[in-house]
Short mmCIF file of C-alpha atoms in Angstrom, two decimals:
data_model
loop_
_atom_site.label_atom_id
_atom_site.label_comp_id
_atom_site.label_asym_id
_atom_site.label_seq_id
_atom_site.Cartn_x
_atom_site.Cartn_y
_atom_site.Cartn_z
CA UNK A 1 0.00 0.00 0.00
CA UNK A 2 1.52 3.33 -1.02
CA UNK A 3 1.68 6.19 1.52
CA UNK A 4 -0.49 8.31 -0.81
CA UNK A 5 -3.35 5.85 -0.33
CA UNK A 6 -3.13 5.89 3.46
CA UNK A 7 -5.84 7.94 5.10
CA UNK A 8 -4.41 7.08 8.53
CA UNK A 9 -0.93 5.92 9.44
CA UNK A 10 0.19 5.53 13.05
CA UNK A 11 3.42 4.06 14.38
CA UNK A 12 4.14 3.18 17.99
CA UNK A 13 1.33 5.19 19.61
CA UNK A 14 1.62 5.25 23.41
CA UNK A 15 -0.60 6.81 26.02
CA UNK A 16 -0.78 6.51 29.81
CA UNK A 17 -3.04 8.09 32.42
CA UNK A 18 -2.52 8.70 36.12
CA UNK A 19 0.52 9.61 38.19
CA UNK A 20 3.54 7.81 39.57
CA UNK A 21 3.01 4.15 40.39
CA UNK A 22 -0.69 4.51 39.57
CA UNK A 23 -0.12 5.30 35.89
CA UNK A 24 -2.07 3.03 33.56
CA UNK A 25 -0.77 2.43 30.04
CA UNK A 26 -3.80 2.56 27.75
CA UNK A 27 -1.92 2.35 24.45
CA UNK A 28 1.30 0.38 24.36
CA UNK A 29 2.98 1.12 21.04
CA UNK A 30 0.22 0.37 18.53
CA UNK A 31 0.60 0.63 14.74
CA UNK A 32 -2.39 1.40 12.52
CA UNK A 33 -2.73 1.74 8.75
CA UNK A 34 -6.05 2.62 7.11
CA UNK A 35 -6.44 2.79 3.35
CA UNK A 36 -8.41 5.66 1.82
CA UNK A 37 -12.02 4.93 0.92
CA UNK A 38 -12.37 1.96 3.27
CA UNK A 39 -14.18 1.20 6.52
CA UNK A 40 -11.78 0.25 9.31
CA UNK A 41 -13.10 -1.02 12.63
CA UNK A 42 -11.24 -1.03 15.94
CA UNK A 43 -12.60 -3.58 18.40
CA UNK A 44 -11.64 -4.22 22.01
CA UNK A 45 -12.98 -4.74 25.54
CA UNK A 46 -14.09 -1.77 27.59
CA UNK A 47 -11.09 0.31 28.61
CA UNK A 48 -8.90 -1.24 25.90
CA UNK A 49 -7.97 2.19 24.53
CA UNK A 50 -10.29 2.53 21.53
CA UNK A 51 -11.60 5.98 22.41
CA UNK A 52 -8.11 7.12 23.39
CA UNK A 53 -6.80 6.09 19.95
CA UNK A 54 -9.61 8.00 18.24
CA UNK A 55 -8.99 11.12 20.33
CA UNK A 56 -5.29 11.09 19.47
CA UNK A 57 -5.96 10.65 15.76
CA UNK A 58 -8.58 13.42 15.84
CA UNK A 59 -6.13 15.77 17.68
CA UNK A 60 -8.23 15.89 20.87
CA UNK A 61 -5.47 14.25 22.92
CA UNK A 62 -1.68 14.03 22.70
CA UNK A 63 0.15 10.74 22.49
CA UNK A 64 2.99 10.15 24.94
CA UNK A 65 4.99 8.51 22.17
CA UNK A 66 4.84 7.50 18.54
CA UNK A 67 3.73 9.35 15.42
CA UNK A 68 0.52 9.55 13.41
CA UNK A 69 -0.64 11.13 10.18
CA UNK A 70 -4.27 11.60 9.19
CA UNK A 71 -5.24 12.67 5.66
CA UNK A 72 -1.53 13.19 5.09
CA UNK A 73 -1.03 15.60 8.02
CA UNK A 74 0.89 15.10 11.26
CA UNK A 75 -1.52 15.06 14.21
CA UNK A 76 1.00 16.79 16.46
CA UNK A 77 2.44 19.53 14.24
CA UNK A 78 -0.41 20.06 11.76
CA UNK A 79 -3.46 20.00 13.99
CA UNK A 80 -5.38 22.65 12.07
CA UNK A 81 -5.04 20.80 8.77
CA UNK A 82 -6.07 17.52 10.40
CA UNK A 83 -9.15 19.08 11.95
CA UNK A 84 -10.23 20.49 8.62
CA UNK A 85 -9.94 17.06 7.04
CA UNK A 86 -11.81 14.98 9.64
CA UNK A 87 -15.08 14.74 11.53
CA UNK A 88 -15.77 12.94 14.79
CA UNK A 89 -19.15 11.59 15.84
CA UNK A 90 -19.10 10.10 19.32
CA UNK A 91 -21.37 8.00 21.52
CA UNK A 92 -23.75 10.86 22.29
CA UNK A 93 -25.59 13.12 19.86
CA UNK A 94 -24.18 16.64 20.12
CA UNK A 95 -26.99 18.50 18.37
CA UNK A 96 -28.71 21.54 19.91
CA UNK A 97 -32.16 20.44 21.08
CA UNK A 98 -33.45 24.02 21.05
CA UNK A 99 -32.86 24.34 17.32
CA UNK A 100 -34.48 22.62 14.38
CA UNK A 101 -32.56 20.07 12.37
CA UNK A 102 -32.13 22.60 9.58
CA UNK A 103 -30.88 25.27 11.99
CA UNK A 104 -28.31 22.86 13.44
CA UNK A 105 -26.89 22.12 10.02
CA UNK A 106 -26.92 25.74 8.88
CA UNK A 107 -25.10 26.75 12.07
CA UNK A 108 -22.42 24.11 11.45
CA UNK A 109 -22.07 25.25 7.86
CA UNK A 110 -21.58 28.86 8.92
CA UNK A 111 -18.94 27.75 11.43
CA UNK A 112 -17.15 26.07 8.52
CA UNK A 113 -17.05 29.42 6.72
CA UNK A 114 -19.87 28.95 4.22
CA UNK A 115 -21.93 31.95 3.17
CA UNK A 116 -25.57 32.15 4.26
CA UNK A 117 -26.77 31.01 0.85
CA UNK A 118 -24.27 28.14 0.68
CA UNK A 119 -25.08 27.13 4.25
CA UNK A 120 -28.77 26.96 3.38
CA UNK A 121 -28.06 24.80 0.33
CA UNK A 122 -25.67 22.53 2.24
CA UNK A 123 -28.21 21.99 5.03
CA UNK A 124 -30.95 21.14 2.52
CA UNK A 125 -28.68 18.67 0.72
CA UNK A 126 -27.73 16.90 3.95
CA UNK A 127 -31.31 16.74 5.22
CA UNK A 128 -32.32 15.06 1.97
CA UNK A 129 -29.32 12.72 2.02
CA UNK A 130 -30.14 11.51 5.52
CA UNK A 131 -33.90 11.26 5.04
CA UNK A 132 -34.65 14.19 7.35
CA UNK A 133 -36.18 16.73 4.97
CA UNK A 134 -39.69 16.38 6.40
CA UNK A 135 -38.40 16.71 9.97
CA UNK A 136 -35.91 19.46 9.13
CA UNK A 137 -38.03 22.28 10.56
CA UNK A 138 -38.94 20.47 13.77
CA UNK A 139 -37.04 21.03 17.01
CA UNK A 140 -34.49 18.25 17.44
CA UNK A 141 -35.79 17.48 20.93
CA UNK A 142 -38.78 15.89 19.17
CA UNK A 143 -36.53 13.54 17.14
CA UNK A 144 -36.23 9.83 17.82
CA UNK A 145 -32.84 8.42 18.82
CA UNK A 146 -32.15 7.23 15.30
CA UNK A 147 -33.07 10.59 13.77
CA UNK A 148 -30.82 12.43 16.22
CA UNK A 149 -27.90 10.16 15.35
CA UNK A 150 -28.45 10.72 11.62
CA UNK A 151 -28.58 14.47 12.18
CA UNK A 152 -25.43 14.26 14.30
CA UNK A 153 -23.64 12.43 11.52
CA UNK A 154 -24.95 14.89 8.94
CA UNK A 155 -23.54 17.75 11.02
CA UNK A 156 -20.15 16.05 10.96
CA UNK A 157 -20.26 15.94 7.16
CA UNK A 158 -20.95 19.64 6.63
CA UNK A 159 -17.26 20.27 5.94
CA UNK A 160 -17.00 17.30 3.55
CA UNK A 161 -14.28 15.52 5.58
CA UNK A 162 -11.84 13.04 4.07
CA UNK A 163 -11.80 10.89 7.21
CA UNK A 164 -14.83 10.21 9.40
CA UNK A 165 -14.32 8.91 12.96
CA UNK A 166 -17.36 7.12 14.38
CA UNK A 167 -16.80 6.26 18.03
CA UNK A 168 -19.56 3.86 19.16
CA UNK A 169 -22.07 5.60 16.85
CA UNK A 170 -25.00 3.21 17.39
CA UNK A 171 -24.85 2.96 21.18
CA UNK A 172 -28.39 2.97 22.57
CA UNK A 173 -30.14 2.71 19.21
CA UNK A 174 -32.78 0.11 18.41
CA UNK A 175 -32.14 -2.43 15.66
CA UNK A 176 -33.98 -0.48 12.94
CA UNK A 177 -32.06 2.73 13.71
CA UNK A 178 -28.76 0.83 13.80
CA UNK A 179 -29.45 -0.69 10.40
CA UNK A 180 -30.33 2.73 8.99
CA UNK A 181 -27.01 4.06 10.22
CA UNK A 182 -25.21 1.03 8.76
CA UNK A 183 -26.62 1.97 5.36
CA UNK A 184 -25.33 5.52 5.76
CA UNK A 185 -21.84 4.19 6.53
CA UNK A 186 -21.95 1.98 3.42
CA UNK A 187 -22.94 4.96 1.30
CA UNK A 188 -20.16 7.10 2.75
CA UNK A 189 -17.58 4.45 1.92
CA UNK A 190 -19.01 3.96 -1.58
CA UNK A 191 -18.66 7.70 -2.08
CA UNK A 192 -14.94 7.58 -1.32
CA UNK A 193 -14.91 8.61 2.35
CA UNK A 194 -12.69 6.82 4.84
CA UNK A 195 -14.55 5.63 7.95
CA UNK A 196 -12.77 4.71 11.20
CA UNK A 197 -15.31 2.89 13.36
CA UNK A 198 -15.21 1.74 16.96
CA UNK A 199 -18.20 -0.28 18.06
CA UNK A 200 -19.57 -2.32 20.92
CA UNK A 201 -21.49 -4.50 18.46
CA UNK A 202 -19.27 -7.10 16.84
CA UNK A 203 -21.81 -7.88 14.13
CA UNK A 204 -21.58 -4.21 13.18
CA UNK A 205 -17.88 -4.59 12.35
CA UNK A 206 -18.67 -7.85 10.56
CA UNK A 207 -21.27 -6.11 8.39
CA UNK A 208 -19.39 -2.90 7.62
CA UNK A 209 -15.62 -3.15 7.95
CA UNK A 210 -13.16 -3.88 5.17
CA UNK A 211 -10.52 -4.50 7.83
CA UNK A 212 -10.75 -5.04 11.58
CA UNK A 213 -8.16 -4.64 14.32
CA UNK A 214 -8.58 -6.08 17.82
CA UNK A 215 -7.13 -4.05 20.70
CA UNK A 216 -6.54 -5.68 24.08
CA UNK A 217 -4.46 -4.48 27.01
CA UNK A 218 -3.23 -1.51 25.01
CA UNK A 219 -1.84 -3.67 22.20
CA UNK A 220 -3.15 -4.85 18.86
CA UNK A 221 -3.58 -8.60 19.12
CA UNK A 222 -4.93 -9.23 15.62
CA UNK A 223 -5.78 -7.48 12.37
CA UNK A 224 -7.34 -8.56 9.09
CA UNK A 225 -10.61 -8.99 7.26
CA UNK A 226 -13.53 -10.59 9.09
CA UNK A 227 -13.02 -13.95 7.29
CA UNK A 228 -9.29 -13.86 8.08
CA UNK A 229 -9.95 -13.28 11.76
CA UNK A 230 -12.59 -15.98 11.90
CA UNK A 231 -10.20 -18.46 10.29
CA UNK A 232 -7.82 -17.93 13.22
CA UNK A 233 -10.36 -19.57 15.49
CA UNK A 234 -12.05 -22.18 13.30
CA UNK A 235 -14.57 -22.37 10.51
CA UNK A 236 -17.42 -23.47 12.78
CA UNK A 237 -18.40 -23.80 16.43
CA UNK A 238 -19.89 -26.82 18.15
CA UNK A 239 -22.21 -25.67 20.95
CA UNK A 240 -22.66 -28.21 23.73
CA UNK A 241 -25.29 -28.09 26.46
CA UNK A 242 -23.78 -29.91 29.44
CA UNK A 243 -25.58 -32.08 31.98
CA UNK A 244 -24.15 -30.41 35.10
CA UNK A 245 -21.72 -27.83 36.43
CA UNK A 246 -18.94 -30.39 36.88
CA UNK A 247 -18.98 -31.30 33.19
CA UNK A 248 -19.12 -27.61 32.30
CA UNK A 249 -16.06 -26.74 34.41
CA UNK A 250 -14.10 -29.71 33.03
CA UNK A 251 -14.61 -28.68 29.41
CA UNK A 252 -14.59 -24.88 29.84
CA UNK A 253 -10.83 -24.49 29.07
CA UNK A 254 -11.45 -25.89 25.56
CA UNK A 255 -14.20 -23.42 24.69
CA UNK A 256 -14.17 -20.27 22.58
CA UNK A 257 -17.58 -19.29 23.93
CA UNK A 258 -19.01 -19.86 27.42
CA UNK A 259 -22.47 -19.43 28.90
CA UNK A 260 -22.46 -20.64 32.53
CA UNK A 261 -26.13 -19.76 33.09
CA UNK A 262 -27.22 -22.30 30.48
CA UNK A 263 -24.23 -24.67 30.92
CA UNK A 264 -23.40 -24.14 27.24
CA UNK A 265 -19.89 -24.23 25.77
CA UNK A 266 -18.80 -23.53 22.20
CA UNK A 267 -15.86 -25.56 20.88
CA UNK A 268 -14.01 -24.87 17.59
CA UNK A 269 -14.52 -27.35 14.76
CA UNK A 270 -14.32 -27.49 10.98
CA UNK A 271 -18.01 -28.35 10.80
CA UNK A 272 -17.64 -31.70 9.05
CA UNK A 273 -19.68 -34.65 10.29
CA UNK A 274 -16.52 -36.69 10.83
CA UNK A 275 -14.91 -34.03 13.02
CA UNK A 276 -18.11 -33.34 14.97
CA UNK A 277 -18.53 -37.04 15.79
CA UNK A 278 -14.88 -37.32 16.81
CA UNK A 279 -15.09 -34.20 18.97
CA UNK A 280 -18.20 -35.48 20.77
CA UNK A 281 -16.43 -38.79 21.47
CA UNK A 282 -13.35 -36.93 22.75
CA UNK A 283 -15.18 -34.67 25.20
CA UNK A 284 -17.87 -37.15 26.28
CA UNK A 285 -16.58 -40.71 25.80
CA UNK A 286 -19.10 -42.09 28.29
CA UNK A 287 -21.94 -40.19 26.57
CA UNK A 288 -23.27 -38.81 29.86
CA UNK A 289 -22.10 -35.19 29.93
CA UNK A 290 -23.54 -33.73 26.70
CA UNK A 291 -27.31 -33.20 26.74
CA UNK A 292 -27.58 -31.65 23.25
CA UNK A 293 -25.43 -29.96 20.62
CA UNK A 294 -25.64 -27.67 17.59
CA UNK A 295 -23.15 -26.58 14.91
CA UNK A 296 -22.83 -22.88 14.02
CA UNK A 297 -20.58 -20.78 11.81
CA UNK A 298 -17.94 -18.90 13.78
CA UNK A 299 -18.75 -15.25 14.51
CA UNK A 300 -16.60 -12.29 15.49
CA UNK A 301 -17.83 -12.85 19.04
CA UNK A 302 -15.89 -16.13 19.05
CA UNK A 303 -12.82 -14.41 17.63
CA UNK A 304 -13.12 -11.64 20.22
CA UNK A 305 -13.31 -14.07 23.11
CA UNK A 306 -10.47 -16.24 21.81
CA UNK A 307 -8.15 -13.28 21.27
CA UNK A 308 -8.97 -11.24 24.37
CA UNK A 309 -10.21 -13.85 26.83
CA UNK A 310 -13.43 -11.90 27.31
CA UNK A 311 -17.00 -11.92 26.10
CA UNK A 312 -18.11 -9.35 23.55
CA UNK A 313 -18.20 -5.80 24.84
CA UNK A 314 -21.74 -4.51 25.24
CA UNK A 315 -21.26 -1.13 26.87
CA UNK A 316 -19.50 2.03 25.67
CA UNK A 317 -15.74 2.36 25.89
CA UNK A 318 -14.59 3.79 29.22
CA UNK A 319 -10.96 4.73 28.88
CA UNK A 320 -9.60 6.66 31.90
CA UNK A 321 -10.23 10.40 31.79
CA UNK A 322 -12.11 10.20 28.46
CA UNK A 323 -15.70 10.04 29.61
CA UNK A 324 -16.74 13.50 28.44
CA UNK A 325 -19.17 13.64 25.57
CA UNK A 326 -17.24 13.76 22.27
CA UNK A 327 -17.83 16.77 20.04
CA UNK A 328 -17.51 17.40 16.35
CA UNK A 329 -14.04 18.34 15.16
#
């Protein structure tokens, strides 16, 4: 990949919080490369450093070490150029509830230096693009969660950014609203924008991302396409419902997915009948411990658990000292 095609390039990023012996290293020398016009997803458990990485790349925080360039500009020495080239939409909608949707977008356009006439046209274009034309003259406090998120994203696109950072953009949305936002992300990528996505929903990365990186303990533990990451675990998963807690505990170290409440364990397999039969004989030779079983294709949840030793994250990222509501850059 040539440097000219890199929307984001980071080498050895480091960041710690706290003082003295209580300092916590959130990023421990991570390298990131994101090609222009692609969707890149950064996954990791809560507190893994996802939001910290986004804040550094968007110039909202300084790295303790390492270098990074976004849209060709150095995030440390060319902050103004970076900020003109990017937008950041965080976990919480940052629209003004006392204004209409149209007024929010026109205000953002004026802040970007557009004339009144151009701001009016830009707001109208974005309202149409995001399916908000009818609601454009309503106060945003009357909007549903999905509408507010679409307006928030539209506001981030007023300046036509080259790189779009979406930090947990669908947190708190219902399934329909999430799927609507997924379609927006696909359209942005198809239009040539680069999207850097962090998400608490692993299926979201599976659906949208061209490449995925997994962050754990401040380090990147894996990177690749969704199929490449899944192949690191296995092609399929054999889910076993165990007869009792003793059988569950005995087989738990072999599992890539665990559900103690239902005494269910997921074991990697290639999915063939021969291997499934052999695996059942291996784990339950006396045929007393396994009550039932089912074969499933491996998901990113399985990859996540295998690589990080944790279940899929289901709550927003909570890096130290980064809990304020993100704002548009």
